[in-house]
mmCIF file of C-alpha atoms and ligand atoms in Angstrom:
data_model
loop_
_atom_site.group_PDB
_atom_site.id
_atom_site.type_symbol
_atom_site.label_atom_id
_atom_site.label_comp_id
_atom_site.label_asym_id
_atom_site.label_seq_id
_atom_site.Cartn_x
_atom_site.Cartn_y
_atom_site.Cartn_z
ATOM 1 C CA UNK A 1 65.718 45.119 40.458
ATOM 2 C CA UNK A 2 65.474 48.916 40.528
ATOM 3 C CA UNK A 3 65.509 50.977 43.703
ATOM 4 C CA UNK A 4 62.297 52.710 44.765
ATOM 5 C CA UNK A 5 63.358 55.894 42.986
ATOM 6 C CA UNK A 6 63.866 53.880 39.817
ATOM 7 C CA UNK A 7 60.426 52.252 39.740
ATOM 8 C CA UNK A 8 58.807 53.637 36.627
ATOM 9 C CA UNK A 9 55.125 53.839 35.778
ATOM 10 C CA UNK A 10 54.640 52.623 32.234
ATOM 11 C CA UNK A 11 51.911 51.617 29.842
ATOM 12 C CA UNK A 12 52.440 49.071 27.108
ATOM 13 C CA UNK A 13 49.901 49.527 24.321
ATOM 14 C CA UNK A 14 49.342 47.638 21.109
ATOM 15 C CA UNK A 15 46.903 47.027 18.325
ATOM 16 C CA UNK A 16 45.728 43.565 17.256
ATOM 17 C CA UNK A 17 48.985 42.854 15.384
ATOM 18 C CA UNK A 18 51.041 42.829 18.550
ATOM 19 C CA UNK A 19 49.005 41.321 21.368
ATOM 20 C CA UNK A 20 51.482 38.508 22.041
ATOM 21 C CA UNK A 21 54.554 40.749 22.064
ATOM 22 C CA UNK A 22 52.673 43.266 24.223
ATOM 23 C CA UNK A 23 52.197 40.570 26.849
ATOM 24 C CA UNK A 24 55.863 39.597 26.727
ATOM 25 C CA UNK A 25 56.968 43.227 27.157
ATOM 26 C CA UNK A 26 54.573 43.719 30.067
ATOM 27 C CA UNK A 27 55.889 40.598 31.803
ATOM 28 C CA UNK A 28 59.473 41.681 31.197
ATOM 29 C CA UNK A 29 58.938 45.174 32.578
ATOM 30 C CA UNK A 30 57.154 43.801 35.642
ATOM 31 C CA UNK A 31 60.039 41.385 36.205
ATOM 32 C CA UNK A 32 62.280 44.472 36.330
ATOM 33 C CA UNK A 33 60.098 45.833 39.150
ATOM 34 C CA UNK A 34 58.223 48.524 37.255
ATOM 35 C CA UNK A 35 54.544 49.418 37.550
ATOM 36 C CA UNK A 36 53.008 48.486 34.218
ATOM 37 C CA UNK A 37 49.525 48.738 32.756
ATOM 38 C CA UNK A 38 48.565 47.005 29.526
ATOM 39 C CA UNK A 39 46.256 48.630 26.988
ATOM 40 C CA UNK A 40 44.866 47.438 23.684
ATOM 41 C CA UNK A 41 42.660 44.714 22.283
ATOM 42 C CA UNK A 42 42.407 41.166 23.549
ATOM 43 C CA UNK A 43 43.315 38.233 21.319
ATOM 44 C CA UNK A 44 40.789 38.066 18.488
ATOM 45 C CA UNK A 45 39.729 41.713 18.822
ATOM 46 C CA UNK A 46 40.810 44.573 16.578
ATOM 47 C CA UNK A 47 41.969 48.103 17.359
ATOM 48 C CA UNK A 48 43.156 50.991 15.197
ATOM 49 C CA UNK A 49 46.626 52.051 16.281
ATOM 50 C CA UNK A 50 45.836 55.800 16.547
ATOM 51 C CA UNK A 51 43.143 55.046 19.107
ATOM 52 C CA UNK A 52 45.688 53.251 21.267
ATOM 53 C CA UNK A 53 48.722 55.470 20.699
ATOM 54 C CA UNK A 54 47.292 58.981 20.995
ATOM 55 C CA UNK A 55 45.858 58.865 24.543
ATOM 56 C CA UNK A 56 48.924 57.077 25.854
ATOM 57 C CA UNK A 57 51.277 59.608 24.251
ATOM 58 C CA UNK A 58 49.196 62.437 25.724
ATOM 59 C CA UNK A 59 49.584 60.938 29.195
ATOM 60 C CA UNK A 60 53.350 60.724 28.731
ATOM 61 C CA UNK A 61 53.427 64.345 27.514
ATOM 62 C CA UNK A 62 51.463 65.443 30.614
ATOM 63 C CA UNK A 63 53.847 63.570 32.893
ATOM 64 C CA UNK A 64 51.206 61.113 34.103
ATOM 65 C CA UNK A 65 53.349 58.253 32.815
ATOM 66 C CA UNK A 66 57.118 58.044 32.991
ATOM 67 C CA UNK A 67 57.340 56.091 29.756
ATOM 68 C CA UNK A 68 55.377 53.955 27.330
ATOM 69 C CA UNK A 69 55.983 51.162 24.854
ATOM 70 C CA UNK A 70 53.750 51.158 21.762
ATOM 71 C CA UNK A 71 53.662 48.143 19.483
ATOM 72 C CA UNK A 72 51.877 47.461 16.208
ATOM 73 C CA UNK A 73 52.762 45.344 13.189
ATOM 74 C CA UNK A 74 55.629 47.531 12.040
ATOM 75 C CA UNK A 75 55.718 50.126 14.813
ATOM 76 C CA UNK A 76 55.290 52.797 12.138
ATOM 77 C CA UNK A 77 51.689 53.735 12.839
ATOM 78 C CA UNK A 78 52.299 53.942 16.567
ATOM 79 C CA UNK A 79 55.366 56.163 16.078
ATOM 80 C CA UNK A 80 53.642 58.416 13.551
ATOM 81 C CA UNK A 81 50.687 58.918 15.863
ATOM 82 C CA UNK A 82 52.675 59.435 19.060
ATOM 83 C CA UNK A 83 54.970 61.974 17.409
ATOM 84 C CA UNK A 84 51.961 64.157 16.537
ATOM 85 C CA UNK A 85 51.622 64.854 20.260
ATOM 86 C CA UNK A 86 53.616 67.902 21.381
ATOM 87 C CA UNK A 87 56.439 67.618 23.864
ATOM 88 C CA UNK A 88 56.874 63.876 23.661
ATOM 89 C CA UNK A 89 59.191 61.871 21.472
ATOM 90 C CA UNK A 90 58.612 58.340 20.219
ATOM 91 C CA UNK A 91 61.445 56.257 18.783
ATOM 92 C CA UNK A 92 60.826 53.350 16.426
ATOM 93 C CA UNK A 93 63.683 50.911 16.872
ATOM 94 C CA UNK A 94 64.678 47.551 15.451
ATOM 95 C CA UNK A 95 68.069 47.097 17.113
ATOM 96 C CA UNK A 96 69.663 47.924 20.420
ATOM 97 C CA UNK A 97 72.043 50.708 19.351
ATOM 98 C CA UNK A 98 69.152 52.912 18.238
ATOM 99 C CA UNK A 99 67.182 51.982 21.341
ATOM 100 C CA UNK A 100 70.021 53.110 23.605
ATOM 101 C CA UNK A 101 70.632 56.299 21.645
ATOM 102 C CA UNK A 102 66.922 57.122 21.679
ATOM 103 C CA UNK A 103 67.337 57.707 25.398
ATOM 104 C CA UNK A 104 70.902 59.054 25.451
ATOM 105 C CA UNK A 105 70.484 61.659 22.708
ATOM 106 C CA UNK A 106 66.738 62.040 22.121
ATOM 107 C CA UNK A 107 65.208 61.501 25.571
ATOM 108 C CA UNK A 108 62.510 59.441 23.880
ATOM 109 C CA UNK A 109 59.991 58.510 26.557
ATOM 110 C CA UNK A 110 58.090 56.296 24.127
ATOM 111 C CA UNK A 111 59.582 53.225 22.484
ATOM 112 C CA UNK A 112 57.851 51.822 19.401
ATOM 113 C CA UNK A 113 58.352 48.265 18.213
ATOM 114 C CA UNK A 114 57.136 46.266 15.226
ATOM 115 C CA UNK A 115 55.872 42.852 16.220
ATOM 116 C CA UNK A 116 56.069 41.667 12.613
ATOM 117 C CA UNK A 117 59.630 42.969 12.316
ATOM 118 C CA UNK A 118 61.517 41.939 15.450
ATOM 119 C CA UNK A 119 61.342 38.738 17.447
ATOM 120 C CA UNK A 120 60.585 38.703 21.138
ATOM 121 C CA UNK A 121 64.200 38.349 22.254
ATOM 122 C CA UNK A 122 65.411 41.336 20.256
ATOM 123 C CA UNK A 123 62.372 43.377 21.289
ATOM 124 C CA UNK A 124 63.098 42.790 24.979
ATOM 125 C CA UNK A 125 66.790 43.618 24.450
ATOM 126 C CA UNK A 126 65.682 46.899 22.837
ATOM 127 C CA UNK A 127 63.468 47.655 25.834
ATOM 128 C CA UNK A 128 66.404 47.044 28.192
ATOM 129 C CA UNK A 129 68.795 49.182 26.131
ATOM 130 C CA UNK A 130 66.258 52.023 26.087
ATOM 131 C CA UNK A 131 65.571 51.832 29.842
ATOM 132 C CA UNK A 132 69.145 51.296 31.006
ATOM 133 C CA UNK A 133 70.500 54.361 29.208
ATOM 134 C CA UNK A 134 70.446 57.905 30.585
ATOM 135 C CA UNK A 135 69.699 61.141 28.747
ATOM 136 C CA UNK A 136 72.976 63.003 28.283
ATOM 137 C CA UNK A 137 71.407 66.485 28.331
ATOM 138 C CA UNK A 138 73.626 69.404 27.302
ATOM 139 C CA UNK A 139 73.583 69.983 23.562
ATOM 140 C CA UNK A 140 71.053 67.158 23.221
ATOM 141 C CA UNK A 141 68.630 68.971 25.531
ATOM 142 C CA UNK A 142 68.872 72.056 23.336
ATOM 143 C CA UNK A 143 68.106 69.990 20.263
ATOM 144 C CA UNK A 144 65.141 68.067 21.628
ATOM 145 C CA UNK A 145 63.640 71.290 23.008
ATOM 146 C CA UNK A 146 63.679 72.674 19.481
ATOM 147 C CA UNK A 147 61.551 69.770 18.228
ATOM 148 C CA UNK A 148 58.616 71.042 20.299
HETATM 149 C C1 LIG B 201 47.688 46.420 11.100
HETATM 150 O O1 LIG B 201 47.400 45.524 10.086
HETATM 151 C C2 LIG B 201 48.953 47.201 10.785
HETATM 152 O O2 LIG B 201 48.715 48.073 9.718
HETATM 153 C C3 LIG B 201 49.442 47.932 11.995
HETATM 154 O O3 LIG B 201 49.661 47.037 13.027
HETATM 155 C C4 LIG B 201 50.748 48.703 11.859
HETATM 156 O O4 LIG B 201 51.736 47.904 11.276
HETATM 157 C C5 LIG B 201 50.635 50.022 11.210
HETATM 158 O O5 LIG B 201 51.587 50.802 11.188
#
């Protein structure tokens, strides 16, 4: 369990392709002690991924959310949309090394997952690797600042 200073405010958003994995990620993050809201369609409803991803990414960019997890079928549409928002970085990952490095080197506050690509166990391991890492700063800070 995190200390009070480590309790993050997150949103987990998905389109219709990832409702089940969205629920699993929400439950996992809450079990870690974080404050988590869930956004996206209910089972049987449809949503276009840009409509879910853009407002969430804007809230991360404004600092209203510490982090977000965005999930669609492949994760591609969520990542493409979120990375159109200035001053926030979204990392699409399918294994834990990239998830960890997305925090350590890229300070990616948004993690994107593909529910049709990774199983639940690997997805939750990716979430943990992303959250448990720390941004290394230094030369990496210079580089991410240049992304804009
Ligand atoms: C929806 O069918 C699918 O296109 C979407 O979930 C995502 O994979 C797009 O990138």
